[in-house]
Coordinates of C-alpha atoms in Angstrom, one line a residue:
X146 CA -5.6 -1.7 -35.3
X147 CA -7.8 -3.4 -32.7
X148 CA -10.7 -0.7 -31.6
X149 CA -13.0 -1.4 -28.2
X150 CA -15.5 0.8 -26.9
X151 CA -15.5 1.3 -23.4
X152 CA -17.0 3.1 -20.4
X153 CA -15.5 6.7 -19.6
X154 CA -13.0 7.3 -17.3
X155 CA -12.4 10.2 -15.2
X156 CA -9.0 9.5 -16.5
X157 CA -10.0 10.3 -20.2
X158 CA -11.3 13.3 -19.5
X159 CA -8.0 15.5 -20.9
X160 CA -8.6 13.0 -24.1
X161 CA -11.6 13.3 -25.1
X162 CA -11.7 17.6 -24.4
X163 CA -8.8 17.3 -27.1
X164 CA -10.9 14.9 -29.1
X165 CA -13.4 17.9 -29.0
X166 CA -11.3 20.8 -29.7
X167 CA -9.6 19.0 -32.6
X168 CA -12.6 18.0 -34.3
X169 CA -14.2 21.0 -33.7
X170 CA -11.7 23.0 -35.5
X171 CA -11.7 20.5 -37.9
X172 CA -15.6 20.3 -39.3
X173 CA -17.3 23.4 -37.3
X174 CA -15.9 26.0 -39.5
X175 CA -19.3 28.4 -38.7
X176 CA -18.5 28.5 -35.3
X177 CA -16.9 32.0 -34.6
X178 CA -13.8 32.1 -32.2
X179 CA -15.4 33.5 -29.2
X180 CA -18.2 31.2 -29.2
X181 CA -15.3 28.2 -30.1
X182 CA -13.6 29.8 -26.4
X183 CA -16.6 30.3 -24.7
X184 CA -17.9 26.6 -25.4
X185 CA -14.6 25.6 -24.5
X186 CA -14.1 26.7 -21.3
X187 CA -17.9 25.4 -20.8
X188 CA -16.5 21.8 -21.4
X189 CA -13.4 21.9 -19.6
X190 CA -15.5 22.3 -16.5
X191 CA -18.5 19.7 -17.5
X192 CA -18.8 16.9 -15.5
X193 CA -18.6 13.9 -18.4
X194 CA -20.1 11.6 -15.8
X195 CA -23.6 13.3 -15.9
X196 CA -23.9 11.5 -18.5
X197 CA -23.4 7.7 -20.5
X198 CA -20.4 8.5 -22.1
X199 CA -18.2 5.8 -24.0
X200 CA -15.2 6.0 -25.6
X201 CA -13.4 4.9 -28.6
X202 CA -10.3 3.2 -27.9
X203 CA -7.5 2.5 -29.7
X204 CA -4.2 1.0 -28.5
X205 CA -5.4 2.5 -25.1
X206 CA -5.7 5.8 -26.8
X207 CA -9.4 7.5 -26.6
X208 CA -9.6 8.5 -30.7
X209 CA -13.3 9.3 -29.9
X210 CA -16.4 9.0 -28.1
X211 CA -20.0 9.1 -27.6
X212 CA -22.2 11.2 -24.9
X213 CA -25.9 10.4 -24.5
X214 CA -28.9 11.6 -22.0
X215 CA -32.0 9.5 -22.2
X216 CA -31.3 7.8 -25.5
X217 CA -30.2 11.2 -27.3
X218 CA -26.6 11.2 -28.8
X219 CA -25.4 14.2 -27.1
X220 CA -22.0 14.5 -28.4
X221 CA -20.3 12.0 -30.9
X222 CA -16.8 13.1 -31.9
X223 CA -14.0 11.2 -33.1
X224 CA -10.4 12.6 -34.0
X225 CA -9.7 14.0 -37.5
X226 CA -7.5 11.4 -38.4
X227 CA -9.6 8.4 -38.1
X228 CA -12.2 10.5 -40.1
X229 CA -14.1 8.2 -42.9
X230 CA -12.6 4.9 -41.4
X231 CA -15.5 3.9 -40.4
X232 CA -15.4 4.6 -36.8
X233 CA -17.9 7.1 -36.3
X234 CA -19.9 4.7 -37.9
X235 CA -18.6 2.0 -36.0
X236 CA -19.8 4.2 -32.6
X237 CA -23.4 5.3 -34.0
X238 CA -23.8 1.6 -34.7
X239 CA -22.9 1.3 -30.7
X240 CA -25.6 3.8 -29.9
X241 CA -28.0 2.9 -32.1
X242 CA -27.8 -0.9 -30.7
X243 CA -26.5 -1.6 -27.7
X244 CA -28.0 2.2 -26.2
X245 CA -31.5 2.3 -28.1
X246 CA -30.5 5.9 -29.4
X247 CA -32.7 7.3 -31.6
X248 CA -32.8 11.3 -31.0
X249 CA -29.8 13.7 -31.8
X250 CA -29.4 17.1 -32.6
X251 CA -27.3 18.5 -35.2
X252 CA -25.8 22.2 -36.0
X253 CA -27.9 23.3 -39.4
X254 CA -24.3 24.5 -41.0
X255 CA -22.7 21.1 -40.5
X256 CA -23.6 19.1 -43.7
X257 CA -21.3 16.5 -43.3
X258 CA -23.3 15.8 -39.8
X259 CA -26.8 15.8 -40.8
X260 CA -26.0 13.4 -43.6
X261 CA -23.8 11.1 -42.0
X262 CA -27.1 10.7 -39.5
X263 CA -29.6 10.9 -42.1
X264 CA -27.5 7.6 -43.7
X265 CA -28.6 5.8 -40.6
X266 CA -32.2 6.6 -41.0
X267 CA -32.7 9.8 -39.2
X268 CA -35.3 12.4 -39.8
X269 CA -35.1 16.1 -39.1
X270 CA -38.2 16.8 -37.0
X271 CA -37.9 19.9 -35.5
X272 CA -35.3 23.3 -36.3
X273 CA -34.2 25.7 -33.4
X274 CA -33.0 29.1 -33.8
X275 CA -30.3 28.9 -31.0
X276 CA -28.3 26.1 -30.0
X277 CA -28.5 24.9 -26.4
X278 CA -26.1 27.4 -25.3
X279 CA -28.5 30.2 -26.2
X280 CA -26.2 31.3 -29.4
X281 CA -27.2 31.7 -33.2
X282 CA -26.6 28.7 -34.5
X283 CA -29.6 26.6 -35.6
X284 CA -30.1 23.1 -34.1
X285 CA -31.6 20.8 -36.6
X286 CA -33.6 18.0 -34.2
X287 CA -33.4 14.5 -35.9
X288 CA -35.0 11.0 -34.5
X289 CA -35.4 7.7 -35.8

């Protein structure tokens, strides 16, 4: 398998929403269903280009990808099935480097998150009660 990151595409956008909803399901087993459908819909009508979003390609499939805003990882998802290959780190590795990241925030009830980012030297630094929507689940704020 050859793997590129690349810019986002318009064109990716039906990708990477499915990217999303799979690995949602997959790891964000706190989330409760209308919350799940409500965040959902939210993302269906974002506009990916707001932000400096990259995407893991495969055989000119998207199998993940990477949302920052001013050197915060935003969103980092990558499909179930290419989970602990080495591509997620492969993309924070991307972020880290190449964007200068060094901020992200993390839901409190997703372990395997806030150690896969405390592996790469990141500090929680601030908890939240809500999460950016306004709904109950704590947001763990982790830097560099």
């Amino acid at each position: 398998m050859s793997f590129s990151i690349e810019n986002y595409n318009v064109e990716y956008k039906q990708q990477i929403l499915d990217i999303w909803e799979k690995s949602v399901l997959e790891t964000h087993h706190f989330l409760n269903k209308k919350d799940f459908i409500e965040i959902k819909e939210f993302l269906y009508n974002f506009d990916f280009e707001i932000l400096d979003v990259y995407c893991l390609i495969d055989n000119k499939t998207v199998i993940g990808f990477l949302a920052l805003h001013n050197k915060k990882i935003e969103m980092l998802f990558l499909d179930p099935k290419f989970i602990g290959k080495g591509l997620g780190k492969k993309m924070l590795d991307f972020a880290i480097v190449t964007l200068h990241a060094d901020k992200v925030d993390v839901n409190e009830q997703n372990n395997h998150a806030k150690e896969f980012y405390e592996k790469f030297g990141f500090k929680v630094y601030e908890r939240t009660e809500k999460d950016d929507l306004a709904k109950n689940y704590p947001i763990l704020k982790m830097k560099l």
